[in-house]
Coordinates of C-alpha atoms in Angstrom, one line a residue:
X151 CA -4.0 -18.4 -5.0
X152 CA -2.5 -21.2 -7.0
X153 CA 0.7 -22.8 -5.7
X154 CA 3.4 -24.8 -7.5
X155 CA 3.0 -27.9 -5.3
X156 CA 2.1 -31.5 -6.0
X157 CA -0.5 -31.9 -3.4
X158 CA -2.4 -30.2 -0.6
X159 CA -0.4 -31.8 2.2
X160 CA 3.0 -30.9 0.7
X161 CA 3.5 -27.7 2.7
X162 CA 3.1 -29.6 6.0
X163 CA 5.7 -32.1 4.8
X164 CA 8.2 -29.5 4.0
X165 CA 11.3 -30.5 6.1
X166 CA 11.9 -27.1 7.8
X167 CA 8.2 -26.9 8.7
X168 CA 8.3 -30.4 10.2
X169 CA 11.4 -29.7 12.2
X170 CA 10.2 -26.3 13.4
X171 CA 6.9 -27.7 14.7
X172 CA 8.5 -30.8 16.3
X173 CA 11.4 -29.1 18.0
X174 CA 9.8 -25.8 19.0
X175 CA 9.7 -26.9 22.7
X176 CA 13.5 -27.4 22.6
X177 CA 14.6 -24.4 20.5
X178 CA 12.0 -22.0 21.7
X179 CA 10.7 -23.4 25.1
X180 CA 8.9 -20.2 26.1
X181 CA 8.0 -19.1 22.6
X182 CA 11.2 -17.3 22.0
X183 CA 14.3 -18.8 20.2
X184 CA 17.1 -19.4 22.7
X185 CA 20.8 -20.3 22.1
X186 CA 22.3 -23.8 22.4
X187 CA 24.1 -22.7 25.6
X188 CA 20.8 -21.9 27.2
X189 CA 19.4 -25.3 26.1
X190 CA 22.3 -27.7 26.7
X191 CA 25.0 -25.9 28.6
X192 CA 25.8 -26.1 32.4
X193 CA 22.5 -25.5 34.1
X194 CA 20.7 -25.7 30.7
X195 CA 17.1 -26.6 30.2
X196 CA 17.7 -30.1 28.7
X197 CA 20.1 -33.0 29.2
X198 CA 22.7 -34.6 26.9
X199 CA 20.2 -37.0 25.5
X200 CA 17.9 -34.3 24.2
X201 CA 20.9 -32.5 22.7
X202 CA 22.0 -35.6 20.8
X203 CA 18.4 -36.1 19.5
X204 CA 18.3 -32.5 18.3
X205 CA 21.6 -32.8 16.5
X206 CA 20.4 -36.0 14.8
X207 CA 17.1 -34.3 13.8
X208 CA 19.0 -31.4 12.3
X209 CA 21.1 -33.8 10.2
X210 CA 18.1 -35.8 9.1
X211 CA 16.3 -32.6 8.1
X212 CA 19.4 -31.4 6.1
X213 CA 19.5 -34.8 4.3
X214 CA 15.8 -34.4 3.3
X215 CA 16.6 -30.9 2.0
X216 CA 19.3 -32.3 -0.2
X217 CA 16.5 -33.9 -2.3
X218 CA 15.1 -30.5 -2.8
X219 CA 18.4 -28.9 -3.7
X220 CA 19.2 -30.7 -6.9
X221 CA 21.3 -28.2 -8.8
X222 CA 21.3 -27.6 -12.5
X223 CA 22.5 -24.9 -14.8
X224 CA 18.9 -23.6 -14.8
X225 CA 18.5 -23.2 -11.0
X226 CA 22.1 -23.1 -9.6
X227 CA 22.0 -19.3 -9.0
X228 CA 18.6 -19.4 -7.2
X229 CA 19.7 -22.2 -4.9
X230 CA 22.5 -20.1 -3.4
X231 CA 19.9 -18.2 -1.3
X232 CA 17.4 -21.0 -1.1
X233 CA 19.8 -23.3 0.8
X234 CA 20.4 -20.7 3.5
X235 CA 16.7 -19.8 3.7
X236 CA 15.7 -23.4 4.2
X237 CA 17.9 -23.7 7.2
X238 CA 16.7 -20.5 8.7
X239 CA 13.1 -21.7 8.2
X240 CA 13.8 -24.6 10.6
X241 CA 13.9 -22.2 13.5
X242 CA 10.5 -21.7 15.2
X243 CA 8.8 -18.3 15.9
X244 CA 11.3 -16.5 13.7
X245 CA 8.9 -13.9 12.3
X246 CA 5.3 -14.7 13.4
X247 CA 5.3 -12.7 16.6
X248 CA 7.6 -9.9 15.6
X249 CA 6.0 -8.9 12.3
X250 CA 2.3 -8.6 13.1
X251 CA 3.0 -6.5 16.2
X252 CA 5.4 -4.2 14.5
X253 CA 3.7 -3.9 11.1
X254 CA 0.2 -3.2 12.5
X255 CA 1.6 -0.2 14.4
X256 CA 3.8 1.2 11.7
X257 CA 3.3 4.1 9.4
X258 CA 5.5 5.0 6.5
X259 CA 7.8 7.9 7.3
X260 CA 8.2 8.8 3.6
X261 CA 5.7 9.6 0.9
X262 CA 4.1 6.5 -0.4
X263 CA 4.9 7.4 -4.0
X264 CA 8.6 7.4 -3.1
X265 CA 8.6 3.8 -1.8
X266 CA 9.1 1.9 -5.0
X267 CA 11.0 -1.3 -4.0
X268 CA 12.2 -3.4 -1.1
X269 CA 15.3 -1.3 -0.6
X270 CA 13.2 1.8 0.0
X271 CA 10.8 -0.2 2.3
X272 CA 13.7 -1.4 4.5
X273 CA 15.0 2.1 4.8
X274 CA 11.8 3.1 6.7
X275 CA 11.5 -0.1 8.8
X276 CA 14.6 -0.1 11.0
X277 CA 12.3 -1.2 13.9
X278 CA 12.0 -4.6 12.1
X279 CA 15.6 -4.8 11.1
X280 CA 17.0 -4.4 14.7
X281 CA 15.2 -7.5 16.2
X282 CA 16.1 -9.5 13.0
X283 CA 19.8 -8.9 13.7
X284 CA 19.2 -10.2 17.3
X285 CA 17.4 -13.2 16.0
X286 CA 20.2 -13.9 13.4
X287 CA 22.8 -13.9 16.1
X288 CA 20.9 -16.7 18.0
X289 CA 20.4 -18.7 14.8
X290 CA 24.1 -18.4 14.0
X291 CA 25.0 -20.1 17.3
X292 CA 22.9 -23.1 16.2
X293 CA 24.5 -23.3 12.7
X294 CA 27.1 -25.9 13.5
X295 CA 24.3 -28.3 14.5
X296 CA 23.2 -28.4 10.8
X297 CA 26.5 -29.6 9.4
X298 CA 26.3 -27.0 6.6
X299 CA 28.9 -24.4 5.8
X300 CA 28.6 -21.3 7.9
X301 CA 27.2 -18.4 5.8
X302 CA 28.0 -15.8 8.4
X303 CA 25.7 -13.7 10.6
X304 CA 25.1 -11.1 7.9
X305 CA 23.8 -13.6 5.4
X306 CA 21.5 -15.0 8.0
X307 CA 20.1 -11.4 8.5
X308 CA 19.6 -11.2 4.7
X309 CA 17.8 -14.6 4.8
X310 CA 15.4 -13.3 7.5
X311 CA 14.8 -10.2 5.4
X312 CA 14.0 -12.4 2.4
X313 CA 11.5 -14.3 4.6
X314 CA 9.9 -11.0 5.6
X315 CA 9.4 -10.2 1.9
X316 CA 7.7 -13.6 1.4
X317 CA 5.2 -12.6 4.1
X318 CA 4.6 -9.1 2.9
X319 CA 4.8 -9.5 -0.9
X320 CA 1.0 -9.9 -1.2
X321 CA -0.1 -6.7 0.6
X322 CA 2.6 -4.6 -0.9
X323 CA 2.0 -5.9 -4.5
X324 CA -1.8 -5.3 -4.0
X325 CA -1.3 -1.9 -2.4
X326 CA 1.1 -0.7 -5.1
X327 CA -1.2 -2.0 -7.8
X328 CA -4.0 0.1 -6.4
X329 CA -1.7 3.1 -6.1
X330 CA -0.3 2.8 -9.6
X331 CA -3.2 1.5 -11.7
X332 CA -6.4 3.0 -10.3
X333 CA -7.8 6.4 -11.2
X334 CA -7.1 9.3 -9.0
X335 CA -9.8 10.0 -6.4
X336 CA -10.5 12.9 -4.1
X337 CA -9.0 12.5 -0.6
X338 CA -11.0 10.1 1.6
X339 CA -13.0 8.8 -1.3
X340 CA -12.9 4.9 -1.1
X341 CA -11.3 2.7 -3.7
X342 CA -12.8 -0.7 -4.4
X343 CA -10.6 -3.7 -5.2
X344 CA -11.7 -7.3 -5.8
X345 CA -9.3 -10.1 -5.0
X346 CA -10.2 -13.2 -7.0
X347 CA -9.2 -16.8 -6.3
X348 CA -8.0 -16.0 -2.8
X349 CA -6.8 -18.7 -0.4
X350 CA -5.0 -19.2 2.9
X351 CA -2.1 -16.6 2.2
X352 CA -4.6 -13.8 1.5
X353 CA -6.7 -14.8 4.5
X354 CA -3.5 -14.8 6.7
X355 CA -2.8 -11.3 5.3
X356 CA -6.1 -10.2 6.8
X357 CA -5.9 -12.1 10.1
X358 CA -2.3 -11.1 10.9
X359 CA -3.0 -7.5 10.1
X360 CA -0.5 -7.3 7.2
X361 CA -3.2 -5.6 5.1
X362 CA -2.1 -2.4 6.8
X363 CA 0.6 -2.2 4.1
X364 CA -2.2 -1.9 1.5
X365 CA -3.4 1.2 3.4
X366 CA 0.2 2.6 3.8
X367 CA 0.6 2.4 0.1
X368 CA -2.6 4.4 -0.4
X369 CA -2.7 7.0 2.4
X370 CA -5.3 9.3 0.8
X371 CA -8.0 6.8 0.1
X372 CA -9.9 4.2 2.2
X373 CA -10.0 0.7 0.7
X374 CA -13.0 -1.5 0.1
X375 CA -11.5 -5.0 -0.1
X376 CA -13.6 -7.8 -1.5
X377 CA -12.2 -11.4 -1.6
X378 CA -14.0 -13.9 -3.8
X379 CA -13.1 -17.6 -4.0
X380 CA -14.5 -21.1 -3.5
X381 CA -11.4 -22.2 -1.7
X382 CA -11.3 -23.5 1.9
X383 CA -8.9 -20.6 2.9
X384 CA -11.6 -18.1 2.0
X385 CA -14.6 -19.9 3.5
X386 CA -14.3 -18.6 7.1
X387 CA -13.9 -15.0 6.0
X388 CA -17.0 -15.4 3.8
X389 CA -18.9 -16.5 6.9
X390 CA -17.5 -13.6 9.0
X391 CA -18.0 -10.8 6.5
X392 CA -20.4 -11.6 3.7
X393 CA -21.7 -9.0 1.3
X394 CA -24.7 -8.7 3.6
X395 CA -22.5 -7.8 6.6
X396 CA -19.1 -6.4 5.6
X397 CA -16.6 -5.9 8.4
X398 CA -14.7 -2.7 9.2
X399 CA -11.3 -4.2 9.9
X400 CA -9.7 -0.8 10.1
X401 CA -11.0 2.7 10.1
X402 CA -9.8 2.9 6.5
X403 CA -10.6 -0.6 5.3
X404 CA -13.9 -2.5 4.9
X405 CA -13.7 -6.2 4.1
X406 CA -16.2 -8.4 2.3
X407 CA -15.7 -12.0 1.3
X408 CA -17.8 -14.4 -0.7
X409 CA -17.6 -18.2 -1.1
X410 CA -17.9 -18.9 -4.9
X411 CA -16.7 -18.2 -8.4
X412 CA -16.1 -14.6 -9.5
X413 CA -18.4 -14.6 -12.5
X414 CA -21.2 -15.9 -10.3
X415 CA -20.5 -13.2 -7.7
X416 CA -20.6 -10.5 -10.4
X417 CA -23.9 -11.7 -11.7
X418 CA -25.4 -11.8 -8.2
X419 CA -24.0 -8.6 -6.7
X420 CA -22.4 -6.3 -9.2
X421 CA -24.8 -6.7 -12.1
X422 CA -27.7 -6.2 -9.7
X423 CA -26.0 -3.1 -8.3
X424 CA -25.9 -4.5 -4.8
X425 CA -22.2 -3.8 -4.9
X426 CA -20.2 -1.2 -6.9
X427 CA -18.0 -2.0 -9.8
X428 CA -14.4 -2.4 -8.7
X429 CA -11.6 0.0 -9.7
X430 CA -9.4 -3.0 -10.1
X431 CA -9.5 -6.8 -10.0
X432 CA -6.5 -8.7 -8.8
X433 CA -5.5 -12.4 -8.8
X434 CA -2.4 -13.9 -7.1
X435 CA -0.9 -16.7 -9.3
X436 CA -4.1 -17.6 -11.1
X437 CA -4.0 -20.8 -13.1
X438 CA -5.7 -19.4 -16.2
X439 CA -5.7 -22.8 -18.0
X440 CA -8.1 -24.0 -15.3
X441 CA -11.7 -24.5 -16.5
X442 CA -13.2 -22.0 -14.0
X443 CA -11.0 -19.1 -15.0
X444 CA -12.3 -18.9 -18.6
X445 CA -15.7 -17.3 -17.8
X446 CA -14.1 -14.9 -15.3
X447 CA -11.5 -13.6 -17.7
X448 CA -14.0 -13.2 -20.5
X449 CA -16.3 -11.3 -18.1
X450 CA -13.5 -9.0 -17.0
X451 CA -12.5 -8.2 -20.6
X452 CA -16.1 -7.7 -21.7
X453 CA -16.8 -5.3 -18.8
X454 CA -13.5 -3.5 -19.5
X455 CA -12.3 -3.9 -15.9
X456 CA -8.7 -3.1 -15.1
X457 CA -6.9 -6.3 -13.9
X458 CA -3.6 -7.2 -12.3
X459 CA -2.6 -10.8 -12.3
X460 CA 0.7 -12.0 -10.7
X461 CA 2.8 -15.0 -11.7
X462 CA 5.3 -17.1 -9.6
X463 CA 7.9 -17.9 -12.3
X464 CA 8.8 -17.4 -15.9
X465 CA 6.9 -20.5 -17.1
X466 CA 3.6 -19.4 -15.5
X467 CA 4.2 -15.9 -16.8
X468 CA 4.5 -17.1 -20.4
X469 CA 1.5 -19.4 -20.0
X470 CA -0.7 -16.6 -18.6
X471 CA 0.3 -14.4 -21.6
X472 CA -0.6 -17.1 -24.0
X473 CA -4.0 -17.4 -22.5
X474 CA -4.6 -13.7 -22.4
X475 CA -3.2 -13.3 -26.0
X476 CA -5.8 -15.9 -27.1
X477 CA -8.6 -13.7 -25.9
X478 CA -7.1 -10.5 -27.2
X479 CA -6.3 -8.8 -23.9
X480 CA -5.0 -5.3 -24.1
X481 CA -1.9 -4.9 -22.0
X482 CA -1.0 -1.9 -19.9
X483 CA 2.1 -3.5 -18.3
X484 CA 3.7 -6.9 -18.2
X485 CA 7.0 -7.7 -16.6
X486 CA 8.9 -8.0 -13.3
X487 CA 7.3 -7.0 -10.1
X488 CA 9.5 -4.9 -7.8
X489 CA 7.6 -6.4 -4.8
X490 CA 8.5 -10.0 -5.6
X491 CA 9.2 -12.3 -2.6
X492 CA 13.0 -12.7 -2.1
X493 CA 12.4 -16.2 -0.7
X494 CA 13.0 -18.4 -3.8
X495 CA 11.5 -21.9 -3.6
X496 CA 12.3 -25.1 -5.4
X497 CA 9.6 -27.8 -5.9
X498 CA 10.7 -31.4 -5.0
X499 CA 8.8 -33.0 -7.9
X500 CA 10.7 -30.9 -10.5
X501 CA 14.1 -29.6 -9.4
X502 CA 14.1 -27.1 -12.3
X503 CA 10.8 -25.5 -11.2
X504 CA 12.0 -22.6 -9.1
X505 CA 9.5 -19.9 -8.1
X506 CA 9.0 -16.9 -5.9
X507 CA 5.6 -15.3 -5.0
X508 CA 4.5 -12.5 -7.3
X509 CA 7.7 -12.6 -9.5
X510 CA 5.8 -11.0 -12.5
X511 CA 2.7 -8.9 -12.9
X512 CA 0.4 -8.5 -15.9
X513 CA -1.8 -5.5 -16.0
X514 CA -4.5 -5.4 -18.7
X515 CA -7.9 -3.9 -19.5
X516 CA -10.4 -4.7 -22.2
X517 CA -9.6 -6.3 -25.6
X518 CA -7.6 -5.2 -28.7
X519 CA -10.3 -6.7 -30.9
X520 CA -14.1 -6.0 -31.0
X521 CA -15.5 -9.6 -30.6
X522 CA -18.7 -8.7 -32.4
X523 CA -17.0 -7.5 -35.6
X524 CA -13.6 -9.1 -35.1
X525 CA -12.0 -5.7 -36.0
X526 CA -9.1 -4.0 -34.2
X527 CA -10.2 -1.4 -31.7
X528 CA -8.6 1.9 -32.5
X529 CA -6.3 3.3 -29.8
X530 CA -6.8 6.9 -28.7
X531 CA -4.0 9.3 -29.8
X532 CA -1.6 10.7 -27.3
X533 CA -3.1 14.1 -27.8
X534 CA -6.6 12.8 -26.9
X535 CA -5.2 11.2 -23.8
X536 CA -3.4 14.4 -22.7
X537 CA -6.7 16.4 -23.2
X538 CA -8.6 13.8 -21.1
X539 CA -6.1 13.9 -18.3
X540 CA -6.1 17.7 -18.2
X541 CA -9.9 17.7 -18.1
X542 CA -9.9 15.2 -15.3
X543 CA -7.4 17.3 -13.3
X544 CA -9.6 20.3 -13.8
X545 CA -12.7 18.5 -12.5
X546 CA -10.8 17.3 -9.5
X547 CA -9.7 20.9 -8.7
X548 CA -13.3 22.2 -9.0
X549 CA -14.6 19.6 -6.5
X550 CA -11.9 20.2 -3.9

């Protein structure tokens, strides 16, 4: 997954991350966030000296964040939520323990097809919302230490909800892409999806158990998940569950990972029929202008594989379309993604570069032009499509 950063160590130097790691022993001494009164009040855990150092650390962190928060007409609106989220991100253990435990045990109480956006998702996840409100109340008590204007407890709850979406945007975007863009299959028939260019966020999705939302979005079909990438974030998974020894990570999900480029993987495993062709290939924020993506995109178009690529902002979305237009990709959908992360980010090296994970999706399959004859490929008529759909439904009914 490509990220809009200026270097590999930038995430660790992000001021809220630095603060959270350094002051976790003060703000969350037993792994759970506590109030200032519990830390520094009468009979508190720490003395006045620690309190003053903590106040100073908050102020230094806020000053660092001011360098991130350079406002312009282009980004002013986005920064309203970003400024609050950045402060909330300073607090340790805000989501890490709550989410995996709750999500891994949760099942959707409504039909998957009726869950179309974050509002619908939150309606069926009150078990997450309740502890978020408790957490927000504690964070609110710390707010005066930051020196920033108090946004109110409700806005802190909204910030925590945005941070939840930033963690779950990948599995829900993937799960809904499978549900919306793969062919119907009989109940309990597996669907195969290949994730290309995976990195640490996708690996975290697996290790933390968040992949369960892929399954919740597809309750009728088990999922074969294959992750292919030469990145460091994918390497350990490739050792743990190679194509020779896939891992059953859930009774409805089999995981395979491979360390390398996708077009090489295809030649070695799909072309030789050691693995099946995927129903869909997905890539999170692919940098299509990169030298390694060219052969992979050409392969996917030539093989007529349905693809879903996501983009983190408008600029990347336009660049991806330019690249796909150049190779005559045939679009099925391109536009906003309802499962975009609500946690908007701003890059320090370019104040106008504002982004959010999976802001746009582009769905395409095959080409509009026959590359051998350079002639337009004729589209089937609506009547032909309706006939094909009716025939498909009839065959399904016969096999049930």
